[in-house]
CSV table of C-alpha atoms and ligand atoms in Angstrom, one decimal:
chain,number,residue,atom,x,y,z
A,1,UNK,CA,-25.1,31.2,219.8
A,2,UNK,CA,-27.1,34.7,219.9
A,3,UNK,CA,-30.4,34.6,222.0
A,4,UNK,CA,-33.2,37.1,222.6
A,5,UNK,CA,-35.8,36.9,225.3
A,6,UNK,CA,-38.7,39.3,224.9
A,7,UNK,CA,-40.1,40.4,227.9
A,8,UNK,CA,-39.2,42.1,231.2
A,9,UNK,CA,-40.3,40.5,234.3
A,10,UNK,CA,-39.3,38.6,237.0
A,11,UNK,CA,-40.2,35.3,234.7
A,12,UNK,CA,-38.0,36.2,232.0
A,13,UNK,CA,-35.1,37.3,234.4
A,14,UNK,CA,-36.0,33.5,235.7
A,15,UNK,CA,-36.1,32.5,232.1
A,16,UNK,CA,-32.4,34.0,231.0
A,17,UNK,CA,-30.8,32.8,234.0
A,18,UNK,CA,-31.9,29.4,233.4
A,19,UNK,CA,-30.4,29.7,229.4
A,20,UNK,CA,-27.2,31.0,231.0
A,21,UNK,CA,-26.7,27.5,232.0
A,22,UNK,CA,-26.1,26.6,228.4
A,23,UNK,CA,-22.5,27.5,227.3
A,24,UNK,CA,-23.2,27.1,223.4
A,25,UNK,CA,-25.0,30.8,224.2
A,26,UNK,CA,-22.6,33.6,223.7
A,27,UNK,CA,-24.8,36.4,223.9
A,28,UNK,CA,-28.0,37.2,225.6
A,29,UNK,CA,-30.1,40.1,224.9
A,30,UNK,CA,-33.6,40.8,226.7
A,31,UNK,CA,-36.2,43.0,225.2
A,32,UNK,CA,-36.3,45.6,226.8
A,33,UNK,CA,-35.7,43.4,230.6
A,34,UNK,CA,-34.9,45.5,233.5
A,35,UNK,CA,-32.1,47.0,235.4
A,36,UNK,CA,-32.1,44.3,237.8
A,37,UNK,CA,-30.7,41.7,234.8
A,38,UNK,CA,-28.0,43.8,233.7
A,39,UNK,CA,-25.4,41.2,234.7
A,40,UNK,CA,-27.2,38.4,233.3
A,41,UNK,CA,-28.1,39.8,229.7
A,42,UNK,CA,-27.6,43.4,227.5
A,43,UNK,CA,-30.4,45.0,227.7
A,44,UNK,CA,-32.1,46.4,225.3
A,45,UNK,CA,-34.4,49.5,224.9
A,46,UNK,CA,-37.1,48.0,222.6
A,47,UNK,CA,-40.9,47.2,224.2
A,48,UNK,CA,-42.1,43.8,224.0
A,49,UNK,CA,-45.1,45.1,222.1
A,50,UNK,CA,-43.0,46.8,219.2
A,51,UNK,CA,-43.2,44.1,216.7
A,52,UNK,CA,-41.3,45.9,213.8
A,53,UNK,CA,-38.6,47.1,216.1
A,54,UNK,CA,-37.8,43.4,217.2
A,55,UNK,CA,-37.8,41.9,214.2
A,56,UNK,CA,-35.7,44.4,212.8
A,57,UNK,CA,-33.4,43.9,216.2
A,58,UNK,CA,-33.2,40.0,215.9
A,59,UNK,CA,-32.4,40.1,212.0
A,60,UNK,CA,-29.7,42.4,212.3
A,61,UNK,CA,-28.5,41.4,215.1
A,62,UNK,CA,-28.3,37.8,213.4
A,63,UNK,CA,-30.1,36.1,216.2
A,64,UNK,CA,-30.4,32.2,216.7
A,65,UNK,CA,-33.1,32.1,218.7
A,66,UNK,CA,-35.9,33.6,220.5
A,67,UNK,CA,-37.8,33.1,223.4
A,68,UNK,CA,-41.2,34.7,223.4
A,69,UNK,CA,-42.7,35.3,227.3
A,70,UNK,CA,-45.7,37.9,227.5
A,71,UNK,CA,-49.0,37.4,226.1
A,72,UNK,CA,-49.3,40.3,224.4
A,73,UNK,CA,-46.7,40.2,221.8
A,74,UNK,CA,-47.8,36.3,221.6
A,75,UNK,CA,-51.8,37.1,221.1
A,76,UNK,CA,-50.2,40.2,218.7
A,77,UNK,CA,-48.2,37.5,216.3
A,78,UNK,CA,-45.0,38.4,217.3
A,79,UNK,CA,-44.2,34.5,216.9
A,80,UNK,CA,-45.2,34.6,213.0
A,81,UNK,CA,-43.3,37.5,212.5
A,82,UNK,CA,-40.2,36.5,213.9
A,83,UNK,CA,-40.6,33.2,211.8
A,84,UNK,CA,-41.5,34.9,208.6
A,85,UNK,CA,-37.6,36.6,209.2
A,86,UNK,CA,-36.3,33.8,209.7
A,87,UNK,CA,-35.7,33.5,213.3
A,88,UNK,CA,-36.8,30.8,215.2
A,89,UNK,CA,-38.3,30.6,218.0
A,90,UNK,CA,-39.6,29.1,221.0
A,91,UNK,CA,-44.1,30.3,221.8
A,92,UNK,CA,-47.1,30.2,219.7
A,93,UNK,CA,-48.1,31.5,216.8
A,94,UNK,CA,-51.1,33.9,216.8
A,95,UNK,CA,-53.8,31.3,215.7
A,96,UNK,CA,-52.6,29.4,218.9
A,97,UNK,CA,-52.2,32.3,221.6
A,98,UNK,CA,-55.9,32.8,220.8
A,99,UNK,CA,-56.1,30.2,223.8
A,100,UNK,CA,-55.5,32.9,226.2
A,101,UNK,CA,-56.4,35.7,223.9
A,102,UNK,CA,-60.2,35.5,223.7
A,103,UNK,CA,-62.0,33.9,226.7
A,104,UNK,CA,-64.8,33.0,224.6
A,105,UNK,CA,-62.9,31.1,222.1
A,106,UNK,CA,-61.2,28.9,225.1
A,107,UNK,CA,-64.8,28.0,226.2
A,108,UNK,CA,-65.7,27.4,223.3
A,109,UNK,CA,-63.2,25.2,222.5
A,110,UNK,CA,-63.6,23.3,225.7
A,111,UNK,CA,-67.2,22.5,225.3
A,112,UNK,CA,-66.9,21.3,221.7
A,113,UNK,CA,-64.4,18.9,222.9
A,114,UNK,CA,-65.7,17.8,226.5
A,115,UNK,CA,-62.7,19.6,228.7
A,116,UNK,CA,-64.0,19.9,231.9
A,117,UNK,CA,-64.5,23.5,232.8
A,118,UNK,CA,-67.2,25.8,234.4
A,119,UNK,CA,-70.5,26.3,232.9
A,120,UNK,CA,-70.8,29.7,230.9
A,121,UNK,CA,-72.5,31.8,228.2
A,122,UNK,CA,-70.9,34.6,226.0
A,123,UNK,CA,-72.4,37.7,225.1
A,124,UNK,CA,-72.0,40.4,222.7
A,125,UNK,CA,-75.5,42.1,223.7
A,126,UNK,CA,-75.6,44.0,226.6
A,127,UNK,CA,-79.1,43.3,227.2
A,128,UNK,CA,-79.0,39.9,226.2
A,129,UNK,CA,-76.0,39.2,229.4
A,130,UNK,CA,-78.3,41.7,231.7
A,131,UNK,CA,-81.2,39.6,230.9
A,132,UNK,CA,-79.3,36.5,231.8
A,133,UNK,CA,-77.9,36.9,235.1
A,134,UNK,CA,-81.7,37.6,236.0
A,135,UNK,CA,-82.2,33.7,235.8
A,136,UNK,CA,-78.7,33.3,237.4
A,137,UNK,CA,-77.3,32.4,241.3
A,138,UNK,CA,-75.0,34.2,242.5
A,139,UNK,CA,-72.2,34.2,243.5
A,140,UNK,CA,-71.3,34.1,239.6
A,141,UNK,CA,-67.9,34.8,237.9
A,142,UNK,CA,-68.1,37.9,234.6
A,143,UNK,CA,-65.2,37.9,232.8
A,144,UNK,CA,-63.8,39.7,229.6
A,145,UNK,CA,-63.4,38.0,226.5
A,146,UNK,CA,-59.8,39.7,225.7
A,147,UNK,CA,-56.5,40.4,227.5
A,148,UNK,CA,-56.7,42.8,230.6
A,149,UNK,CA,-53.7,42.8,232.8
A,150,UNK,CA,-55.0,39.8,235.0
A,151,UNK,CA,-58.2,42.4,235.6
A,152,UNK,CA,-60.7,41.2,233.7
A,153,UNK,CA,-62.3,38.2,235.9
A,154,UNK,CA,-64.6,39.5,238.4
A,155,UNK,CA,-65.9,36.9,241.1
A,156,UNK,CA,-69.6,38.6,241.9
A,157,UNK,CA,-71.0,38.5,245.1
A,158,UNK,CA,-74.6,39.3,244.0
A,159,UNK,CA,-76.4,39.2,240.7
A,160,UNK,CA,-76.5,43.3,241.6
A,161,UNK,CA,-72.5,43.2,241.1
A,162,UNK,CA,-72.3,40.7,238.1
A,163,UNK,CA,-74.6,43.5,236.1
A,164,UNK,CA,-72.3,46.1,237.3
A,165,UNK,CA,-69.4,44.8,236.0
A,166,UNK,CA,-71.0,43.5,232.8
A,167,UNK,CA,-71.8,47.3,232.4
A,168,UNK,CA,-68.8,48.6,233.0
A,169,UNK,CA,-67.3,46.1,230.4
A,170,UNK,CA,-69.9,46.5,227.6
A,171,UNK,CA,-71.2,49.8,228.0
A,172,UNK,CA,-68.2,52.0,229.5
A,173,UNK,CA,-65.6,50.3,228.0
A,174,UNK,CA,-63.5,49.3,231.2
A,175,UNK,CA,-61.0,47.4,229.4
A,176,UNK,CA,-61.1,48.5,225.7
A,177,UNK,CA,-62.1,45.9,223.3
A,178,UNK,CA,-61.1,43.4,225.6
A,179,UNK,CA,-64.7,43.5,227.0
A,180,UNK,CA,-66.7,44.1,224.3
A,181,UNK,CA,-67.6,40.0,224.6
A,182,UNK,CA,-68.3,38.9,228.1
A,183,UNK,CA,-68.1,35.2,229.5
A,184,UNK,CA,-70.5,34.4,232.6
A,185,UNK,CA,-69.5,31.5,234.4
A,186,UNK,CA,-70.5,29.2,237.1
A,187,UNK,CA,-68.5,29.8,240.4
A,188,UNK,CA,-66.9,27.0,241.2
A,189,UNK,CA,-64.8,25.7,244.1
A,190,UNK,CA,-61.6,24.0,245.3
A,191,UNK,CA,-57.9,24.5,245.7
A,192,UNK,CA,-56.1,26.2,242.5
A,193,UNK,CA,-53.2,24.6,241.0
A,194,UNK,CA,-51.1,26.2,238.4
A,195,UNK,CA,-49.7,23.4,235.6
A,196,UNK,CA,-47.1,24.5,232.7
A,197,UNK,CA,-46.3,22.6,230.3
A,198,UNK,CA,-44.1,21.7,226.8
A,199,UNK,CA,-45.6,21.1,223.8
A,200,UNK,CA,-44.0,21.0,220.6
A,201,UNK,CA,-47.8,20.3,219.6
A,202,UNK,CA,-48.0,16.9,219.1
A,203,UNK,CA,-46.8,15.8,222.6
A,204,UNK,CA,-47.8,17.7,226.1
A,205,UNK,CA,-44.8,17.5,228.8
A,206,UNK,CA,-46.2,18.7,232.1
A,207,UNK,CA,-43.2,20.9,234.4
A,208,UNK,CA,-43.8,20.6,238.6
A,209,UNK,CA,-46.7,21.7,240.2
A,210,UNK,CA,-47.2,24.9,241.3
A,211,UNK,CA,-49.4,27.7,243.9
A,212,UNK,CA,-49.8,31.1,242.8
A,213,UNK,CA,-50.8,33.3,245.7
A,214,UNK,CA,-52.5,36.6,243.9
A,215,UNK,CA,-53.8,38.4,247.0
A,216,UNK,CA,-52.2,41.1,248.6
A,217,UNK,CA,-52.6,40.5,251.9
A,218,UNK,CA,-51.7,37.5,254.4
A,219,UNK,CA,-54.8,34.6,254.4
A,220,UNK,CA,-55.6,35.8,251.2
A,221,UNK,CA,-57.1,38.9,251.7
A,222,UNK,CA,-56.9,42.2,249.9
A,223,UNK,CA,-56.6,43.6,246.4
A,224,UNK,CA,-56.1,40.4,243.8
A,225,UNK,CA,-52.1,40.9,242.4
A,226,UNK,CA,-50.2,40.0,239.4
A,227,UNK,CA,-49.0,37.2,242.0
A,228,UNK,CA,-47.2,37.6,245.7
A,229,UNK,CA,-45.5,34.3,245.9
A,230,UNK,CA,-45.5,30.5,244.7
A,231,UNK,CA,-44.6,27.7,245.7
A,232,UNK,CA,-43.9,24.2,244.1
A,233,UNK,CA,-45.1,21.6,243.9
A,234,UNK,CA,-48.2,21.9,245.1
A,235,UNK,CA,-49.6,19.5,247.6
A,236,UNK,CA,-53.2,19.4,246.1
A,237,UNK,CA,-52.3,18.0,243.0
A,238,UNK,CA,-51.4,14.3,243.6
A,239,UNK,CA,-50.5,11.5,241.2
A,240,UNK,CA,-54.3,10.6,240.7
A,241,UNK,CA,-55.0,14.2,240.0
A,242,UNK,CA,-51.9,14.4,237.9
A,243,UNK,CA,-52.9,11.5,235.7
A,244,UNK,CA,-56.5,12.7,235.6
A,245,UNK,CA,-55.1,16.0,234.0
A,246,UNK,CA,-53.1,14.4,231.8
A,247,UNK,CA,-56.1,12.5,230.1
A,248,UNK,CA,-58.8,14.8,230.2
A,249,UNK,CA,-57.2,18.2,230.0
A,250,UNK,CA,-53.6,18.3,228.7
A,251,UNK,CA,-53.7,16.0,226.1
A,252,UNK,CA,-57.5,16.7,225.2
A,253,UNK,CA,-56.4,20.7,224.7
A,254,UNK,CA,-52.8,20.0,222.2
A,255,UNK,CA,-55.6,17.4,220.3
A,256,UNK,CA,-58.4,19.6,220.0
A,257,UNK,CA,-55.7,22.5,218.9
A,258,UNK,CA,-54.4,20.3,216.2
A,259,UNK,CA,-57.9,19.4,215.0
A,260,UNK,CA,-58.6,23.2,214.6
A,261,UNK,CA,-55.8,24.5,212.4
A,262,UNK,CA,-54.2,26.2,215.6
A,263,UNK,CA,-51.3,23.5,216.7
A,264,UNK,CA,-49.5,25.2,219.7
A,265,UNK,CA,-46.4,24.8,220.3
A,266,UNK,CA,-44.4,26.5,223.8
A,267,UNK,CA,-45.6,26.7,227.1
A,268,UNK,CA,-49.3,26.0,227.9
A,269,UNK,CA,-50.1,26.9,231.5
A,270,UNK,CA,-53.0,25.2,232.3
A,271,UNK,CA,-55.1,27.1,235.5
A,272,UNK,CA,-56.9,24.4,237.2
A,273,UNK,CA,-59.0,23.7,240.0
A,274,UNK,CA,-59.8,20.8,241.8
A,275,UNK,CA,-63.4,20.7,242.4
A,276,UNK,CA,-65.2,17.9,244.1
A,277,UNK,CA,-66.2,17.1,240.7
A,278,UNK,CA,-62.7,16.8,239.7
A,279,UNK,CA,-60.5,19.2,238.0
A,280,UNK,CA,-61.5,21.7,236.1
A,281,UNK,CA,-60.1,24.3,233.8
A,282,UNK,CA,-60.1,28.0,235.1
A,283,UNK,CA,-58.2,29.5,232.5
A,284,UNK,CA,-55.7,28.8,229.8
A,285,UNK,CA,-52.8,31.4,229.3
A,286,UNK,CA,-50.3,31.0,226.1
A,287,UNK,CA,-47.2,31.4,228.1
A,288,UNK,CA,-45.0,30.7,230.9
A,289,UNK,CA,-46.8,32.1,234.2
A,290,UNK,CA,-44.8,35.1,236.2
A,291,UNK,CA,-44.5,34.2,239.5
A,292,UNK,CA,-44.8,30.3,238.4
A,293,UNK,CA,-42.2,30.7,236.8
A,294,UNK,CA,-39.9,31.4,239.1
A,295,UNK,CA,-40.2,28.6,241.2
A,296,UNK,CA,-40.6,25.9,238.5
A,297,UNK,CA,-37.6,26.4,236.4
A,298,UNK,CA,-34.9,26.2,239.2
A,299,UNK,CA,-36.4,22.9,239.8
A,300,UNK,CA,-35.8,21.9,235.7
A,301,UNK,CA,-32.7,19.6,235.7
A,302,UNK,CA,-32.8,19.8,231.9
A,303,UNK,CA,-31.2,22.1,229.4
A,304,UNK,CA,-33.9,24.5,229.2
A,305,UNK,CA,-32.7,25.7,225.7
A,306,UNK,CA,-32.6,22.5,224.0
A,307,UNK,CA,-36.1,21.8,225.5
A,308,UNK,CA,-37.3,25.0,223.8
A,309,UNK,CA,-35.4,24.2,220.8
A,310,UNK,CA,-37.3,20.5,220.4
A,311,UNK,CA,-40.4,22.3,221.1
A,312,UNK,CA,-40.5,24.8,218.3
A,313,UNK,CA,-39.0,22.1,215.8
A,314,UNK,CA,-41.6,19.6,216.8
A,315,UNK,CA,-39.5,17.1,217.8
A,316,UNK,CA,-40.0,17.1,222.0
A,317,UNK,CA,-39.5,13.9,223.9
A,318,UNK,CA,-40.8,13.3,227.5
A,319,UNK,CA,-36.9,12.2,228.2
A,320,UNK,CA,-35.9,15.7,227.3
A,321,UNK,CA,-37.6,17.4,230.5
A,322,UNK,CA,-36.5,16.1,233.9
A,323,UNK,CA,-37.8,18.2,237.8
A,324,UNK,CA,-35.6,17.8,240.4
A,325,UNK,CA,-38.0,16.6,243.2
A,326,UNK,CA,-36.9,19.4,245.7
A,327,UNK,CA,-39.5,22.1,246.5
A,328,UNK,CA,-38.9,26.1,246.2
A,329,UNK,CA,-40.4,29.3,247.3
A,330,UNK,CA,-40.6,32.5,245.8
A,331,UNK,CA,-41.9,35.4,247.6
A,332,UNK,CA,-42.3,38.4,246.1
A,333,UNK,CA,-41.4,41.9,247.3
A,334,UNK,CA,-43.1,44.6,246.2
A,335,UNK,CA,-43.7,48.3,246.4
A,336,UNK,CA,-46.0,49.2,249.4
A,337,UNK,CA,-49.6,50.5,248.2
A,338,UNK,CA,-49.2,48.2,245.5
A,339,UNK,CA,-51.7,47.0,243.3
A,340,UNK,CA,-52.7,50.6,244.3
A,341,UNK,CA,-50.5,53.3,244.4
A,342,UNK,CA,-46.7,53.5,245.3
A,343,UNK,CA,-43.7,55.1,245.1
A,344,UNK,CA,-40.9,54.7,243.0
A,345,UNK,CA,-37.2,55.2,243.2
A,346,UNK,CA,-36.0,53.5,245.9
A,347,UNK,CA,-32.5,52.3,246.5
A,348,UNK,CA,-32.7,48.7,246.6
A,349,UNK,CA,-29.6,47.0,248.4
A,350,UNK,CA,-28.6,43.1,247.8
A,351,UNK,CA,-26.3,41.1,250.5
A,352,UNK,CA,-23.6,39.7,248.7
A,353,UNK,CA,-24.2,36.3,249.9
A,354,UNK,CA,-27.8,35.5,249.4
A,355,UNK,CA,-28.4,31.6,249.3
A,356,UNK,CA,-31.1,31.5,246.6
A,357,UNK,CA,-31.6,33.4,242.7
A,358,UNK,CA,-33.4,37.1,243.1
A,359,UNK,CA,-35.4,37.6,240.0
A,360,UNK,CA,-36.0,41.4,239.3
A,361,UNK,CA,-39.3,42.6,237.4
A,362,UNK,CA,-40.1,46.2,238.7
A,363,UNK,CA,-36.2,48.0,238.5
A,364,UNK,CA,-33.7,49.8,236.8
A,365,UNK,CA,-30.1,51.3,236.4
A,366,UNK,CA,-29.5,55.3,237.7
A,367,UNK,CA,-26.3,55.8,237.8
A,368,UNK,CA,-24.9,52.8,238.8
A,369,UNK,CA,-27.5,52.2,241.3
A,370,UNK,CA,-30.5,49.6,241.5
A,371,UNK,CA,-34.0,51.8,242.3
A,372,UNK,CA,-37.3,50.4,242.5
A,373,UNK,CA,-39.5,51.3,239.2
A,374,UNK,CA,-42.7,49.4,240.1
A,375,UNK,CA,-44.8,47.4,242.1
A,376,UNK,CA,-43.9,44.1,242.0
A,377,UNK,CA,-39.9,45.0,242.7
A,378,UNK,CA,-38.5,41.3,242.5
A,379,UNK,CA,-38.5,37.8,244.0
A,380,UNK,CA,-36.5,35.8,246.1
A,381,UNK,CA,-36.3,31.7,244.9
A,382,UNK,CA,-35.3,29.2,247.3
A,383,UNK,CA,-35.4,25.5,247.2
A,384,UNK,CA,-34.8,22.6,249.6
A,385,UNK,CA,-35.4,18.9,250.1
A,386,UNK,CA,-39.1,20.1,251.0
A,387,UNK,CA,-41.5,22.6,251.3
A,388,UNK,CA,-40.9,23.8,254.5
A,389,UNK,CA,-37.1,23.7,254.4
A,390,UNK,CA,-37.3,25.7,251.1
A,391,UNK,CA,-40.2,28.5,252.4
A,392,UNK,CA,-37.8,28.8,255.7
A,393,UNK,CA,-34.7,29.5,253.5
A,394,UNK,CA,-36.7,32.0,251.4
A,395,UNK,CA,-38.0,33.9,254.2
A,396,UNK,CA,-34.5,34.3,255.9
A,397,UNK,CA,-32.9,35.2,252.4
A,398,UNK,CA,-35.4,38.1,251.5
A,399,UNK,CA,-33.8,40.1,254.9
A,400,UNK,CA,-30.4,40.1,252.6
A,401,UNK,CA,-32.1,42.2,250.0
A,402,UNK,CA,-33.8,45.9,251.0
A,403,UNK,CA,-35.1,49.1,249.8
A,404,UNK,CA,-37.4,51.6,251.3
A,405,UNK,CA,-41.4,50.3,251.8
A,406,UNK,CA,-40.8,47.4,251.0
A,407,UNK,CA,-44.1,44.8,251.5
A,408,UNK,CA,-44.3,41.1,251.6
A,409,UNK,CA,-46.3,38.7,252.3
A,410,UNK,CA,-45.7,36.7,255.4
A,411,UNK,CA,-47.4,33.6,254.8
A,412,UNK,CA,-46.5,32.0,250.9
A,413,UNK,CA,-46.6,28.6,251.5
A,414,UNK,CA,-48.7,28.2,254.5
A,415,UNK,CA,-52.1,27.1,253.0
A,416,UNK,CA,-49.9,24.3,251.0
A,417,UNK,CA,-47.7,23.1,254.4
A,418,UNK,CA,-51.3,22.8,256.0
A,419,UNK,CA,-52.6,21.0,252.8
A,420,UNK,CA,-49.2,18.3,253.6
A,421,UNK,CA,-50.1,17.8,257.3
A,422,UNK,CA,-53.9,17.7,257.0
B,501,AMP,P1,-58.0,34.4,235.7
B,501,AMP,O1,-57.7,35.9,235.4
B,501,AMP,O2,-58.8,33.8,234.6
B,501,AMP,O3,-56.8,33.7,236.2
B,501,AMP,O4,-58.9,34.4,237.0
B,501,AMP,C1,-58.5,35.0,238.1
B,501,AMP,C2,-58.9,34.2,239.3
B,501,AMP,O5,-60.3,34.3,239.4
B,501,AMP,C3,-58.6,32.7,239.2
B,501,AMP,O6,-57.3,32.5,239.6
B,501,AMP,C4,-59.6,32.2,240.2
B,501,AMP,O7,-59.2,32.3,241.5
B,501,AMP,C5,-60.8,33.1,240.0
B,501,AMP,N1,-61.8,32.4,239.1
B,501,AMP,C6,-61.8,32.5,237.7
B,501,AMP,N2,-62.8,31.8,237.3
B,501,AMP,C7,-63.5,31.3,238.3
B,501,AMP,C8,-64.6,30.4,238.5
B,501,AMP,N3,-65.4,30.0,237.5
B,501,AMP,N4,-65.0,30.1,239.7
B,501,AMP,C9,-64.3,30.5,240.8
B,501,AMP,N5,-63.2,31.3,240.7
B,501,AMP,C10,-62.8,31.7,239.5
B,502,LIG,N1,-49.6,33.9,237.8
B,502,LIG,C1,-50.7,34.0,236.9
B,502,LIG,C2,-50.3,34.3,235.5
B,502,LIG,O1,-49.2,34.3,235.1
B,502,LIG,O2,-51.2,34.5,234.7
């Protein structure tokens, strides 16, 4: 069997490695992956954003099936085009990836169907938003309506900042069309707990638990990241928060989908956080979540193929997706500087021996040798009978693996071991 993963991160290196499990699969391809996976798929030079290319890679390259990671070729309809080839495959279609793709329309969505979230407005006025915040608290949370690399939330201190960045959304054009629609939300509070899940769209299947930690720096501090480290399962979502989720967010979301002409079907990740109110949804995104990912699919006991295979036919069971109930840790290493500036190019040397999976997102081949081509470099997964077993074994593994400014954070895992004890 002939599958293609688009994408090229450390989640779809986590991704492939978890198909290789699957024997039936012959050949692997990733679109366009990185050096770092060159052992576990062929690579191949097309950009996830090149819909034409892709299709015209997976029809002559008779492909099965194909897995479908980033947002953007998701929110672009890379999904619909793939189908309309005939190739099947595993995310949603454009009508459904609007769940992550417009901020408004997630609100929107929410409110019409009583999902708990923050309280917002949407603008397309300039002065209408400006006008707003003058009646507003801070602090107060502006975000763009469209993709924007994870950049497009800003948590304002003062009503002074919110107009700022409502400004430099609407009126200079920050992130493109992304922010010519802002959301203004109440600031809420609580821990933050990441939740994927399967849905073949008419059944949700929620994967383990997990913590993203997005900051830079140690105790959170610093530049917010594409993600520095995760751990699973996370402590703050207990069985009473779980079921509470399940009834009046997951379920609520596939439903009020279905009712709207936009059934999804793939991996919802469902951003939550657990205010004293309850939980709350922070944000919806259309995909698997990258660093998430990499600590919730070594945990999946199941066949992660034939799970994606039920999912896009529509015929997912909850029998089809068992967790281990071990923990894991992955803690990225990145380039120093990074989110700022860094440099690239760096040798990157792996002991032989490393007791875990490394998961590559920022490198490539020279010459036979792995450099470092970006900021997040890769990620080392560990997992144990616990949390602190597995965040011990992770942060003795990531000495095996080297390359020149190298930065990591020191303490993934520590809010969540405190969380267990308190
Ligand atoms: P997002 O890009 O939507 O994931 O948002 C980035 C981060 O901003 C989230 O992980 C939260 O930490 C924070 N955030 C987003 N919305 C809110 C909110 N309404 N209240 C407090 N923090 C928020
Ligand atoms: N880790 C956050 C995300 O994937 O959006």
């Amino acid at each position: 069997m002939k599958v293609m993963v688009v994408g090229g991160g450390g989640r779809e290196h986590a991704i492939i490695k978890k198909l290789k499990e699957n024997k039936q699969i012959t050949e692997l391809y990733a679109l366009p992956g990185n050096g770092g996976m060159a052992n576990d798929a062929t690579l191949v030079a097309i950009g996830a954003k090149e819909l034409d290319k892709i299709c015209d890679f997976a029809v002559e390259n008779k492909i099965d099936f194909a897995v479908v990671a980033p947002d953007d070729p998701l929110v672009l309809g890379l999904v619909d085009r793939l189908n309309q080839v005939g190739i099947e495959c595993f995310g949603p279609t454009k009508n459904a990836a609007i769940i992550e793709g417009s901020k408004k329309f997630s609100k929107d969505l929410m409110k019409k169907y009583g999902i708990p979230t923050a309280k917002y407005q949407s603008f397309t006025d300039l002065d209408k938003a400006l006008s707003y915040l003058d009646e507003q608290q801070a602090p107060i949370v502006v975000k763009a309506d469209g993709l924007a690399l994870g950049k497009g939330v800003i948590i304002a201190q003062t009503i002074e900042e919110a107009k700022q960045a409502v400004v430099e959304m609407m009126q200079n054009g920050k992130f493109g069309d992304s922010g010519n629609t802002v959301v203004i939300e109440e600031f809420l509070e609580g821990p933050e707990v990441s939740v994927l899940a399967f849905t073949d769209g008419n059944i949700v299947v929620p994967m383990v638990s997990s913590m993203d930690h997005k900051r830079a720096k140690d105790g959170d501090q610093g530049l917010n990241t594409g993600g520095m480290g995760t751990i699973a399962p996370n402590p703050y979502y207990t069985q009473e928060i779980a079921k509470q989720c399940d009834k009046l967010i997951f379920k609520p979301t596939i439903e009020a989908m279905k009712k709207e002409g936009r059934t999804f079907k793939g991996c919802l990740y469902f951003g939550l956080m657990i205010t004293k109110n309850g939980p709350k949804v922070i944000e919806y995104n259309c995909r698997f979540g990258d660093p998430e990912t990499q600590v919730v699919l070594p945990l999946l006991k199941s066949d992660l193929l034939t799970i994606m295979q039920k999912t896009a036919r529509g015929t997912l069971d909850y029998s089809d997706v068992e967790f281990s109930s071990d923990s894991a840790c992955c803690v990225i290493m990145a380039s120093n500087g990074y989110p700022e500036s860094y440099q690239k190019g760096y040798v990157i040397e792996q002991n032989d021996n490393i007791d875990g999976e490394i998961y590559y997102a920022g490198a490539k081949l020279n010459q036979g040798k792995l450099l470092t081509d970006g900021g997040r470099v890769l990620g080392v997964t560990c997992t144990d009978k616990n949390l602190k077993s597995a965040i011990k074994k992770a942060y003795e593994q990531i000495d095996k693996v080297t390359f020149d400014k190298a930065y990591y954070r020191k303490d993934i895992g520590a809010r969540a071991l405190k969380a267990l004890e308190d």
